DNA sequence: CACGCAGCCTGGGAGC
DNA sequence: TGCTCCCAGGCTGCGT
């Protein structure tokens, strides 16, 4: 389940293996993979050919490849199960291969593989260096343009629960269910804590926790649970060994030994320590 | 405008 | 063995 650290691992792989190369062929094997490219699959294929990949960029969980020519980029979101794989041409097709790009040097090809098809790729204009479809997404906490004070003020204005706010990509991008739970545990906050009751120091602590868990994950190459997520070379990350609460129901909290509990939240799961993270009254 | 939630999608696993 | 149901969850679109 790719969140910011996993997407960053993929971005680095793309920067290393794909930047500077000219796309000469493209094939869309499943229309849903390009559903956000409103002009259709044929248009996507026609317009991507002949373009040189300039670099690999990322904001939150989105990543994009600026292309030569017009101010345009190949934008990708991995969804839950998407992978961008750099493989030798002619390698056996993956079961869930959705899009394939070939390069003029005849070397490795880029494949978008996605079992659950929540991910997508598209071509989009760049506005001030950012793809237009993600203009409404807030910077992620590792960008220079992320403003801690502004985030704190926006959070306190909200009338919602702190975990909902963490998952709201218009407030802070890149945080998904796994790292939200991990950061809340580290900051000793219950997921249902009303945002308007958070003090500025507590918000600073929460932001530090978000950055800490993501930095740790990045150092280990991302998180992987069911091998659906792999980096650009097809190698799984190993961060799941370091998770403190996510997926650890009934196992002891490493701080106090209390069994971790799982609660239903937003049609998914929240994991927390009932002692370290006291539910608000 | 702010907030919350259904729906999208597939395969693995549990239960019968 | 084979069927049904549940679960994973980021994001969009829509209702309140």
Short mmCIF file of C-alpha atoms (C1' of nucleotides) in Angstrom, two decimals:
data_model
loop_
_atom_site.label_atom_id
_atom_site.label_comp_id
_atom_site.label_asym_id
_atom_site.label_seq_id
_atom_site.Cartn_x
_atom_site.Cartn_y
_atom_site.Cartn_z
CA UNK A 1 0.00 0.00 0.00
CA UNK A 2 2.11 2.79 -1.29
CA UNK A 3 2.17 5.94 0.80
CA UNK A 4 4.73 8.72 0.64
CA UNK A 5 7.87 6.69 1.48
CA UNK A 6 7.02 3.94 -0.99
CA UNK A 7 6.23 6.42 -3.75
CA UNK A 8 9.51 8.21 -3.04
CA UNK A 9 11.37 4.94 -3.46
CA UNK A 10 9.69 4.50 -6.83
CA UNK A 11 10.47 8.11 -7.80
CA UNK A 12 14.15 7.56 -7.11
CA UNK A 13 14.12 4.45 -9.22
CA UNK A 14 12.47 6.29 -12.10
CA UNK A 15 14.97 9.15 -11.84
CA UNK A 16 17.77 6.62 -12.09
CA UNK A 17 16.41 4.32 -14.77
CA UNK A 18 14.05 6.36 -16.95
CA UNK A 19 15.09 10.03 -16.90
CA UNK A 20 16.79 11.19 -20.09
CA UNK A 21 15.26 8.45 -22.25
CA UNK A 22 12.93 8.90 -25.22
CA UNK A 23 9.57 7.11 -25.23
CA UNK A 24 8.99 5.55 -28.64
CA UNK A 25 6.17 3.12 -27.98
CA UNK A 26 3.22 2.90 -25.65
CA UNK A 27 0.47 0.37 -25.11
CA UNK A 28 -2.61 0.58 -22.92
CA UNK A 29 -3.79 -2.91 -21.99
CA UNK A 30 -6.63 -1.88 -19.68
CA UNK A 31 -8.74 1.25 -20.30
CA UNK A 32 -9.38 1.80 -16.60
CA UNK A 33 -5.68 2.56 -16.09
CA UNK A 34 -6.06 5.75 -18.15
CA UNK A 35 -9.63 6.64 -17.11
CA UNK A 36 -8.47 10.04 -15.86
CA UNK A 37 -6.94 10.78 -19.24
CA UNK A 38 -10.22 12.11 -20.57
CA UNK A 39 -9.11 12.25 -24.22
CA UNK A 40 -8.80 8.48 -24.14
CA UNK A 41 -6.22 5.74 -24.47
CA UNK A 42 -5.41 6.41 -28.13
CA UNK A 43 -4.70 10.06 -27.38
CA UNK A 44 -2.52 9.06 -24.44
CA UNK A 45 -0.47 6.72 -26.61
CA UNK A 46 -0.13 9.20 -29.47
CA UNK A 47 0.97 12.08 -27.29
CA UNK A 48 3.47 10.22 -25.15
CA UNK A 49 5.45 8.93 -28.14
CA UNK A 50 8.54 10.89 -29.11
CA UNK A 51 8.80 12.63 -25.75
CA UNK A 52 11.92 12.55 -23.62
CA UNK A 53 11.52 12.00 -19.87
CA UNK A 54 13.14 14.99 -18.20
CA UNK A 55 13.05 13.96 -14.54
CA UNK A 56 10.93 12.26 -11.87
CA UNK A 57 8.98 14.38 -9.37
CA UNK A 58 6.62 13.68 -6.49
CA UNK A 59 4.11 15.38 -4.22
CA UNK A 60 2.55 13.22 -1.54
CA UNK A 61 1.51 9.98 -3.19
CA UNK A 62 1.47 11.36 -6.72
CA UNK A 63 4.48 11.14 -8.97
CA UNK A 64 5.07 12.55 -12.41
CA UNK A 65 7.58 12.57 -15.23
CA UNK A 66 7.96 15.98 -16.90
CA UNK A 67 8.28 15.44 -20.65
CA UNK A 68 10.18 17.32 -23.33
CA UNK A 69 8.25 19.77 -25.50
CA UNK A 70 5.13 21.33 -24.04
CA UNK A 71 4.77 21.92 -20.31
CA UNK A 72 3.33 18.49 -19.72
CA UNK A 73 3.98 15.49 -17.55
CA UNK A 74 3.13 11.82 -17.34
CA UNK A 75 1.25 11.75 -14.03
CA UNK A 76 0.81 8.55 -12.03
CA UNK A 77 -0.95 7.48 -8.85
CA UNK A 78 -0.32 3.95 -7.64
CA UNK A 79 -3.59 3.62 -5.74
CA UNK A 80 -3.49 0.60 -3.47
CA UNK A 81 -1.69 -1.94 -5.54
CA UNK A 82 0.03 -0.10 -8.40
CA UNK A 83 3.63 -0.76 -9.35
CA UNK A 84 5.95 0.92 -11.81
CA UNK A 85 8.43 -1.69 -12.92
CA UNK A 86 11.54 -1.27 -15.04
CA UNK A 87 12.03 -4.59 -16.80
CA UNK A 88 13.94 -5.97 -19.75
CA UNK A 89 11.95 -5.85 -22.98
CA UNK A 90 10.37 -9.18 -23.74
CA UNK A 91 10.13 -10.20 -20.09
CA UNK A 92 7.04 -12.31 -19.49
CA UNK A 93 3.98 -10.06 -19.12
CA UNK A 94 2.78 -9.55 -15.57
CA UNK A 95 -0.74 -10.80 -14.86
CA UNK A 96 -2.01 -7.30 -14.13
CA UNK A 97 -0.01 -5.36 -16.68
CA UNK A 98 -2.02 -2.22 -17.58
CA UNK A 99 0.34 0.11 -19.49
CA UNK A 100 3.67 -0.44 -21.16
CA UNK A 101 6.18 2.16 -22.40
CA UNK A 102 9.14 1.37 -24.66
CA UNK A 103 12.23 3.55 -25.15
CA UNK A 104 14.30 4.52 -28.18
CA UNK A 105 17.51 3.07 -26.82
CA UNK A 106 15.99 -0.42 -26.96
CA UNK A 107 16.76 -0.92 -23.29
CA UNK A 108 14.50 -1.67 -20.37
CA UNK A 109 10.81 -0.82 -20.61
CA UNK A 110 8.53 0.79 -18.04
CA UNK A 111 5.45 -1.14 -16.95
CA UNK A 112 2.47 0.00 -14.93
CA UNK A 113 1.12 -3.07 -13.18
CA UNK A 114 -1.96 -2.79 -10.94
CA UNK A 115 -4.06 -5.62 -9.56
CA UNK A 116 -6.91 -3.64 -7.97
CA UNK A 117 -6.93 -0.86 -10.57
CA UNK A 118 -7.29 2.00 -8.11
CA UNK A 119 -4.20 3.55 -9.63
CA UNK A 120 -4.01 5.44 -12.90
CA UNK A 121 -1.69 7.22 -15.32
CA UNK A 122 -2.43 10.23 -17.50
CA UNK A 123 -0.87 13.09 -19.39
CA UNK A 124 -1.47 16.48 -17.82
CA UNK A 125 -0.36 20.11 -18.14
CA UNK A 126 2.19 21.47 -15.69
CA UNK A 127 1.20 24.69 -13.93
CA UNK A 128 4.14 26.19 -12.07
CA UNK A 129 5.78 22.79 -12.23
CA UNK A 130 2.82 20.92 -10.71
CA UNK A 131 0.36 18.77 -12.71
CA UNK A 132 -3.01 20.53 -12.89
CA UNK A 133 -5.06 17.60 -11.51
CA UNK A 134 -3.21 17.82 -8.20
CA UNK A 135 -3.24 21.59 -7.80
CA UNK A 136 -5.69 21.18 -4.90
CA UNK A 137 -3.38 18.81 -2.99
CA UNK A 138 -1.37 20.32 -0.15
CA UNK A 139 2.41 20.03 -0.15
CA UNK A 140 3.75 17.01 1.70
CA UNK A 141 5.66 17.45 4.97
CA UNK A 142 9.03 17.02 3.26
CA UNK A 143 8.56 19.84 0.78
CA UNK A 144 10.14 23.22 1.46
CA UNK A 145 6.80 24.83 0.71
CA UNK A 146 5.07 22.93 3.52
CA UNK A 147 4.24 25.53 6.18
CA UNK A 148 4.04 24.03 9.68
CA UNK A 149 2.31 27.07 11.18
CA UNK A 150 -0.26 27.20 8.44
CA UNK A 151 -0.96 23.49 8.86
CA UNK A 152 -1.44 23.99 12.62
CA UNK A 153 -3.83 26.87 12.09
CA UNK A 154 -5.83 24.95 9.47
CA UNK A 155 -6.00 21.89 11.71
CA UNK A 156 -7.38 23.87 14.64
CA UNK A 157 -10.02 25.45 12.43
CA UNK A 158 -11.30 22.04 11.42
CA UNK A 159 -14.18 20.41 13.24
CA UNK A 160 -13.28 16.80 12.76
CA UNK A 161 -11.15 14.00 14.19
CA UNK A 162 -7.37 14.19 13.98
CA UNK A 163 -6.97 11.05 11.88
CA UNK A 164 -9.51 12.22 9.30
CA UNK A 165 -7.52 15.44 9.05
CA UNK A 166 -4.23 13.56 8.61
CA UNK A 167 -5.77 11.60 5.75
CA UNK A 168 -7.14 14.75 4.10
CA UNK A 169 -4.72 15.38 1.25
CA UNK A 170 -5.81 19.01 0.98
CA UNK A 171 -4.35 19.66 4.46
CA UNK A 172 -1.22 17.51 4.25
CA UNK A 173 -0.41 15.07 1.49
CA UNK A 174 1.30 11.71 1.51
CA UNK A 175 -0.18 10.31 4.74
CA UNK A 176 -2.25 7.15 4.41
CA UNK A 177 -3.83 4.76 6.90
CA UNK A 178 -0.60 3.01 7.91
CA UNK A 179 1.56 6.03 8.67
CA UNK A 180 -1.36 7.90 10.22
CA UNK A 181 -1.71 5.14 12.81
CA UNK A 182 2.05 4.97 13.36
CA UNK A 183 2.42 8.74 13.77
CA UNK A 184 -0.57 8.97 16.14
CA UNK A 185 0.93 6.23 18.30
CA UNK A 186 4.29 7.99 18.40
CA UNK A 187 2.61 11.27 19.36
CA UNK A 188 0.35 9.49 21.89
CA UNK A 189 -2.83 10.74 20.25
CA UNK A 190 -6.08 8.84 19.84
CA UNK A 191 -7.41 8.92 16.28
CA UNK A 192 -10.76 10.38 17.38
CA UNK A 193 -9.27 13.39 19.13
CA UNK A 194 -11.13 16.52 17.94
CA UNK A 195 -8.76 18.71 15.96
CA UNK A 196 -9.94 21.94 17.60
CA UNK A 197 -8.70 20.69 21.00
CA UNK A 198 -5.12 20.20 19.81
CA UNK A 199 -2.58 22.66 21.17
CA UNK A 200 0.11 24.09 18.93
CA UNK A 201 2.89 22.15 20.73
CA UNK A 202 0.90 18.93 20.31
CA UNK A 203 0.48 19.61 16.60
CA UNK A 204 4.22 20.22 16.32
CA UNK A 205 4.77 16.88 18.05
CA UNK A 206 2.38 15.18 15.64
CA UNK A 207 4.13 16.67 12.60
CA UNK A 208 7.49 15.55 13.96
CA UNK A 209 6.05 12.06 14.42
CA UNK A 210 4.75 11.99 10.84
CA UNK A 211 8.17 12.96 9.54
CA UNK A 212 9.92 10.48 11.81
CA UNK A 213 7.91 7.41 10.83
CA UNK A 214 8.15 8.27 7.15
CA UNK A 215 11.87 8.94 7.32
CA UNK A 216 12.42 5.62 9.05
CA UNK A 217 10.37 3.85 6.38
CA UNK A 218 12.26 5.55 3.60
CA UNK A 219 15.58 4.42 5.04
CA UNK A 220 14.31 0.86 4.85
CA UNK A 221 12.96 1.12 1.34
CA UNK A 222 9.26 1.45 2.09
CA UNK A 223 6.61 -0.74 3.67
CA UNK A 224 5.34 -3.97 2.21
CA UNK A 225 2.69 -6.37 3.48
CA UNK A 226 1.57 -8.74 0.82
CA UNK A 227 4.26 -8.17 -1.79
CA UNK A 228 1.79 -6.16 -3.85
CA UNK A 229 4.02 -3.20 -3.37
CA UNK A 230 7.45 -3.38 -4.91
CA UNK A 231 9.88 -0.69 -5.92
CA UNK A 232 10.82 0.15 -9.44
CA UNK A 233 13.08 -2.90 -9.69
CA UNK A 234 10.58 -5.28 -8.19
CA UNK A 235 12.14 -5.49 -4.73
CA UNK A 236 9.87 -5.37 -1.70
CA UNK A 237 10.47 -3.03 1.21
CA UNK A 238 10.95 -4.34 4.69
CA UNK A 239 9.54 -1.61 6.92
CA UNK A 240 6.62 -3.75 8.07
CA UNK A 241 8.97 -5.29 10.59
CA UNK A 242 9.24 -1.91 12.26
CA UNK A 243 5.54 -1.11 12.57
CA UNK A 244 4.41 -0.38 16.13
CA UNK A 245 0.61 -0.59 15.84
CA UNK A 246 -0.61 -1.10 12.28
CA UNK A 247 -1.75 -4.68 11.77
CA UNK A 248 -0.71 -5.63 15.31
CA UNK A 249 -4.01 -6.30 17.02
CA UNK A 250 -3.64 -8.10 20.37
CA UNK A 251 0.14 -7.81 20.29
CA UNK A 252 1.81 -5.87 23.12
CA UNK A 253 2.53 -2.17 22.79
CA UNK A 254 6.29 -1.74 22.79
CA UNK A 255 6.00 1.14 25.27
CA UNK A 256 3.66 -0.30 27.89
CA UNK A 257 2.81 -3.89 26.99
CA UNK A 258 -0.93 -3.27 26.66
CA UNK A 259 -2.46 -5.24 23.77
CA UNK A 260 -2.94 -3.13 20.65
CA UNK A 261 -6.56 -2.79 19.62
CA UNK A 262 -8.24 -2.53 16.26
CA UNK A 263 -11.29 -0.36 15.72
CA UNK A 264 -13.44 0.23 12.66
CA UNK A 265 -12.89 3.68 11.25
CA UNK A 266 -14.02 5.20 7.96
CA UNK A 267 -14.83 1.72 6.62
CA UNK A 268 -11.31 0.57 7.38
CA UNK A 269 -9.14 -0.09 10.42
CA UNK A 270 -7.48 1.97 13.08
CA UNK A 271 -4.88 0.42 15.33
CA UNK A 272 -3.86 2.04 18.61
CA UNK A 273 -2.68 1.41 22.14
CA UNK A 274 -5.63 1.88 24.53
CA UNK A 275 -3.28 3.00 27.30
CA UNK A 276 -0.81 5.28 25.47
CA UNK A 277 -3.52 6.78 23.29
CA UNK A 278 -6.47 7.61 25.52
CA UNK A 279 -9.78 8.05 23.77
CA UNK A 280 -11.15 11.58 24.22
CA UNK A 281 -14.18 11.81 26.54
"C1'" DC B 1 -18.25 25.87 2.37
"C1'" DA B 2 -17.18 22.04 5.38
"C1'" DC B 3 -17.78 17.58 6.35
"C1'" DG B 4 -18.82 12.55 5.75
"C1'" DC B 5 -19.52 8.59 3.15
"C1'" DA B 6 -20.72 5.27 -0.86
"C1'" DG B 7 -18.58 3.36 -4.60
"C1'" DC B 8 -14.87 1.89 -7.34
"C1'" DC B 9 -11.86 -2.85 -7.78
"C1'" DT B 10 -9.56 -7.72 -7.18
"C1'" DG B 11 -7.74 -11.67 -4.84
"C1'" DG B 12 -6.81 -13.95 -0.53
"C1'" DG B 13 -8.71 -15.91 3.35
"C1'" DA B 14 -12.42 -17.35 6.61
"C1'" DG B 15 -16.54 -19.74 7.29
"C1'" DC B 16 -19.92 -23.00 5.96
"C1'" DT C 1 -14.34 -29.00 -2.84
"C1'" DG C 2 -16.77 -24.92 -3.91
"C1'" DC C 3 -19.56 -21.26 -2.69
"C1'" DT C 4 -20.33 -16.70 -0.32
"C1'" DC C 5 -18.82 -13.04 2.24
"C1'" DC C 6 -15.46 -9.94 4.14
"C1'" DC C 7 -11.37 -7.22 3.96
"C1'" DA C 8 -7.60 -4.24 2.25
"C1'" DG C 9 -7.96 1.51 1.27
"C1'" DG C 10 -6.92 6.32 -1.81
"C1'" DC C 11 -9.61 9.11 -4.11
"C1'" DT C 12 -13.82 11.13 -6.55
"C1'" DG C 13 -18.33 12.60 -6.59
"C1'" DC C 14 -22.29 13.64 -4.31
"C1'" DG C 15 -25.47 14.37 -0.38
"C1'" DT C 16 -26.30 16.86 3.83
#
